[in-house]
């Protein structure tokens, strides 16, 4: 069964760069043409898609964050990454990673609360 | 302001039917599939409807999705206490090089 797990710093100062890792287990990151995405949820708020990467390396990103956001991957390690520069308090959120395929965003990681 | 518009709240009594709406535009719901996610507080979201009206295995047939034009609906019939959760619609948007958009979420209360 495919599992995703977010990891990274839980506390950042304003202007720092947020770097998160999503580790994929129980399946291969490179095996199929899925999107692998990042989503966040600010406290008490709704879901916001941040960006996605395909196993080809092609990426998509939220237009409102495009100048600060990079999504990358390390296929051999079954991992993909999020980099968000110049964070501020509004970037405080639970950050999720998820596989995106025909059935939608599924599965999701358990989420990681990051506080700025 | 979310790209997809949902009512912030909905409610019903056990056994009742509840409908949650999701309104978008021609660049998202109008041309692409709609997905619905259920999120119980403190947990990650879970897909309950995909490709407008398909149910993943394990999701009860009390959950029904539909789409018409640039709007979509999630109907939950035979409401149960365990259905109390936040529900989000989502779709791919073809503008700006393509991106996913979510609704603002609807908090469903089972009275």
Short mmCIF file of C-alpha atoms in Angstrom, two decimals:
data_model
loop_
_atom_site.label_atom_id
_atom_site.label_comp_id
_atom_site.label_asym_id
_atom_site.label_seq_id
_atom_site.Cartn_x
_atom_site.Cartn_y
_atom_site.Cartn_z
CA UNK A 1 0.00 0.00 0.00
CA UNK A 2 1.41 3.37 -1.00
CA UNK A 3 2.37 5.67 1.86
CA UNK A 4 3.61 9.25 1.83
CA UNK A 5 5.40 10.98 4.69
CA UNK A 6 6.28 14.66 4.99
CA UNK A 7 9.41 15.76 6.80
CA UNK A 8 11.17 19.03 7.42
CA UNK A 9 11.48 21.91 9.89
CA UNK A 10 8.49 22.74 12.04
CA UNK A 11 9.54 26.27 12.97
CA UNK A 12 10.89 28.98 10.71
CA UNK A 13 11.65 32.67 11.03
CA UNK A 14 10.27 35.22 8.56
CA UNK A 15 12.33 35.52 5.36
CA UNK A 16 13.73 31.99 5.69
CA UNK A 17 13.22 29.26 3.10
CA UNK A 18 10.91 26.34 3.82
CA UNK A 19 12.26 23.04 2.52
CA UNK A 20 10.08 19.96 2.85
CA UNK A 21 10.55 16.37 1.74
CA UNK A 22 7.86 13.85 0.84
CA UNK A 23 9.07 10.26 1.07
CA UNK A 24 7.12 7.68 -0.92
CA UNK A 25 7.04 4.06 0.22
CA UNK A 26 5.16 0.99 -0.90
CA UNK A 27 5.42 1.99 -4.54
CA UNK A 28 7.69 3.65 -7.03
CA UNK A 29 7.68 7.37 -7.57
CA UNK A 30 8.88 6.86 -11.13
CA UNK A 31 6.64 4.00 -12.20
CA UNK A 32 3.65 5.82 -13.66
CA UNK A 33 2.58 9.16 -15.02
CA UNK A 34 1.11 10.52 -11.85
CA UNK A 35 1.38 14.01 -10.45
CA UNK A 36 2.93 14.24 -7.02
CA UNK A 37 1.69 17.30 -5.23
CA UNK A 38 1.92 19.60 -2.26
CA UNK A 39 -1.14 21.07 -0.55
CA UNK A 40 -1.36 23.23 2.55
CA UNK A 41 -4.03 24.20 5.02
CA UNK A 42 -3.68 27.28 7.18
CA UNK A 43 -5.12 26.95 10.70
CA UNK A 44 -8.89 26.87 10.50
CA UNK A 45 -8.84 27.46 6.75
CA UNK A 46 -9.37 25.53 3.55
CA UNK A 47 -7.09 23.55 1.28
CA UNK A 48 -4.65 25.29 -1.05
CA UNK A 49 -2.77 23.39 -3.76
CA UNK A 50 0.83 24.57 -3.99
CA UNK A 51 2.45 22.64 -6.80
CA UNK A 52 3.00 19.28 -8.44
CA UNK A 53 5.68 17.35 -10.24
CA UNK A 54 5.45 14.48 -12.71
CA UNK A 55 7.92 11.63 -12.86
CA UNK A 56 9.18 13.28 -16.07
CA UNK A 57 10.29 16.26 -14.01
CA UNK A 58 7.63 18.58 -15.44
CA UNK A 59 6.12 20.80 -12.80
CA UNK A 60 2.98 22.81 -12.20
CA UNK A 61 2.64 25.50 -9.55
CA UNK A 62 0.05 27.73 -7.97
CA UNK A 63 0.09 31.01 -9.91
CA UNK A 64 -0.04 33.04 -6.71
CA UNK A 65 3.09 31.36 -5.33
CA UNK A 66 5.00 30.79 -8.55
CA UNK A 67 7.70 33.35 -7.78
CA UNK A 68 8.55 31.72 -4.43
CA UNK A 69 7.85 28.04 -5.05
CA UNK A 70 9.93 25.21 -6.45
CA UNK A 71 8.93 21.57 -6.61
CA UNK A 72 11.62 19.03 -7.42
CA UNK A 73 12.28 15.34 -7.04
CA UNK A 74 14.91 12.67 -6.49
CA UNK A 75 13.55 9.66 -8.35
CA UNK A 76 16.20 7.25 -7.12
CA UNK A 77 15.31 8.09 -3.54
CA UNK A 78 11.52 7.94 -4.10
CA UNK A 79 11.25 11.49 -2.80
CA UNK A 80 9.96 14.83 -3.96
CA UNK A 81 10.51 18.23 -2.43
CA UNK A 82 8.99 21.62 -1.80
CA UNK A 83 10.98 24.82 -1.52
CA UNK A 84 9.17 28.01 -0.53
CA UNK A 85 11.31 31.11 -0.19
CA UNK A 86 10.85 34.24 1.89
CA UNK A 87 8.24 32.79 4.23
CA UNK A 88 6.03 35.00 6.37
CA UNK A 89 3.39 34.35 9.02
CA UNK A 90 0.64 33.59 6.43
CA UNK A 91 2.72 30.60 5.30
CA UNK A 92 2.00 28.95 8.66
CA UNK A 93 0.03 25.84 7.77
CA UNK A 94 -0.20 22.09 7.76
CA UNK A 95 1.67 20.97 4.66
CA UNK A 96 0.53 17.76 2.97
CA UNK A 97 1.97 15.78 0.12
CA UNK A 98 -0.20 13.53 -2.04
CA UNK A 99 -0.22 11.46 -5.18
CA UNK A 100 -2.58 12.77 -7.85
CA UNK A 101 -4.12 10.35 -10.29
CA UNK A 102 -7.46 9.42 -11.80
CA UNK A 103 -9.16 9.18 -8.44
CA UNK A 104 -7.80 12.54 -7.42
CA UNK A 105 -5.44 13.36 -4.57
CA UNK A 106 -4.91 9.92 -3.06
CA UNK A 107 -3.29 8.95 -0.81
CA UNK A 108 -2.26 11.89 1.36
CA UNK A 109 0.54 12.09 3.85
CA UNK A 110 -0.38 12.71 7.47
CA UNK A 111 0.63 16.38 7.19
CA UNK A 112 3.29 18.48 8.88
CA UNK A 113 2.52 21.64 10.81
CA UNK A 114 4.97 24.39 9.92
CA UNK A 115 4.93 27.60 11.92
CA UNK A 116 6.51 30.86 10.80
CA UNK B 1 -11.35 34.01 -2.07
CA UNK B 2 -11.44 30.49 -3.49
CA UNK B 3 -11.77 29.91 -7.23
CA UNK B 4 -14.51 27.36 -6.60
CA UNK B 5 -17.43 28.65 -4.54
CA UNK B 6 -18.99 26.51 -1.83
CA UNK B 7 -21.43 27.39 0.94
CA UNK B 8 -19.51 27.66 4.22
CA UNK B 9 -21.92 25.42 6.09
CA UNK B 10 -24.64 22.82 5.70
CA UNK B 11 -26.58 20.75 8.18
CA UNK B 12 -29.11 17.98 8.46
CA UNK B 13 -30.58 15.47 10.84
CA UNK B 14 -29.75 11.75 10.71
CA UNK B 15 -31.48 10.05 7.81
CA UNK B 16 -31.94 13.28 5.88
CA UNK B 17 -30.44 14.18 2.50
CA UNK B 18 -27.99 17.07 2.21
CA UNK B 19 -26.67 18.77 -0.92
CA UNK B 20 -23.42 20.72 -1.11
CA UNK B 21 -22.86 22.87 -4.19
CA UNK B 22 -19.66 23.90 -5.92
CA UNK B 23 -19.62 26.66 -8.51
CA UNK B 24 -16.76 27.31 -10.91
CA UNK B 25 -16.14 28.49 -14.43
CA UNK B 26 -15.59 27.27 -17.96
CA UNK B 27 -11.85 26.86 -17.37
CA UNK B 28 -12.23 24.46 -14.46
CA UNK B 29 -15.52 22.67 -13.74
CA UNK B 30 -16.82 23.50 -17.21
CA UNK B 31 -14.14 21.41 -18.93
CA UNK B 32 -12.54 19.19 -16.32
CA UNK B 33 -13.47 16.59 -13.75
CA UNK B 34 -14.68 17.51 -10.28
CA UNK B 35 -13.44 15.79 -7.15
CA UNK B 36 -14.89 15.86 -3.65
CA UNK B 37 -12.88 15.41 -0.45
CA UNK B 38 -14.05 14.71 3.08
CA UNK B 39 -11.90 15.95 5.94
CA UNK B 40 -12.58 15.00 9.51
CA UNK B 41 -10.87 17.55 11.82
CA UNK B 42 -7.32 16.55 12.66
CA UNK B 43 -6.97 14.16 9.75
CA UNK B 44 -5.90 14.37 6.12
CA UNK B 45 -8.61 14.74 3.46
CA UNK B 46 -10.02 11.65 1.79
CA UNK B 47 -11.55 11.47 -1.67
CA UNK B 48 -15.23 10.54 -1.68
CA UNK B 49 -16.11 11.36 -5.31
CA UNK B 50 -13.79 11.44 -8.33
CA UNK B 51 -14.34 12.24 -11.98
CA UNK B 52 -17.61 14.01 -11.23
CA UNK B 53 -19.64 11.04 -10.09
CA UNK B 54 -17.44 8.02 -9.38
CA UNK B 55 -17.12 6.59 -5.87
CA UNK B 56 -13.85 5.04 -4.67
CA UNK B 57 -14.15 1.60 -3.18
CA UNK B 58 -15.14 1.83 0.45
CA UNK B 59 -17.17 5.01 0.07
CA UNK B 60 -20.85 4.29 0.79
CA UNK B 61 -23.34 4.66 -2.04
CA UNK B 62 -25.04 7.31 0.09
CA UNK B 63 -22.52 9.70 -1.48
CA UNK B 64 -23.48 10.89 -4.94
CA UNK B 65 -21.75 13.41 -7.18
CA UNK B 66 -22.99 15.21 -10.23
CA UNK B 67 -21.93 17.99 -12.57
CA UNK B 68 -23.82 20.32 -14.87
CA UNK B 69 -22.12 23.06 -16.82
CA UNK B 70 -19.86 24.99 -14.49
CA UNK B 71 -21.38 23.68 -11.26
CA UNK B 72 -21.19 20.46 -9.33
CA UNK B 73 -23.00 18.97 -6.37
CA UNK B 74 -22.33 16.43 -3.66
CA UNK B 75 -25.41 14.75 -2.27
CA UNK B 76 -25.26 12.73 0.92
CA UNK B 77 -28.38 10.73 1.60
CA UNK B 78 -29.32 8.82 4.73
CA UNK B 79 -27.18 11.21 6.75
CA UNK B 80 -25.18 9.63 9.56
CA UNK B 81 -23.28 11.17 12.45
CA UNK B 82 -19.97 10.00 10.98
CA UNK B 83 -20.61 12.16 7.90
CA UNK B 84 -19.97 15.26 9.99
CA UNK B 85 -16.85 16.74 8.42
CA UNK B 86 -15.57 19.44 6.08
CA UNK B 87 -16.15 18.82 2.38
CA UNK B 88 -14.08 20.34 -0.41
CA UNK B 89 -14.57 20.30 -4.16
CA UNK B 90 -11.59 20.49 -6.51
CA UNK B 91 -10.91 20.66 -10.22
CA UNK B 92 -8.08 21.29 -12.63
CA UNK B 93 -8.07 24.79 -14.12
CA UNK B 94 -6.73 25.22 -17.63
CA UNK B 95 -5.63 28.85 -17.25
CA UNK B 96 -2.18 30.14 -16.28
CA UNK B 97 -0.37 27.01 -17.49
CA UNK B 98 -2.77 24.80 -15.56
CA UNK B 99 -3.29 24.44 -11.86
CA UNK B 100 -5.51 22.72 -9.31
CA UNK B 101 -8.18 24.77 -7.56
CA UNK B 102 -10.16 23.96 -4.44
CA UNK B 103 -13.39 25.24 -3.06
CA UNK B 104 -13.35 27.01 0.28
CA UNK B 105 -14.94 24.05 1.99
CA UNK B 106 -18.34 23.32 3.52
CA UNK B 107 -18.66 22.33 7.16
CA UNK B 108 -21.36 19.70 7.42
CA UNK B 109 -23.04 19.40 10.80
CA UNK B 110 -25.24 16.44 11.63
CA UNK B 111 -27.74 17.74 14.14
#
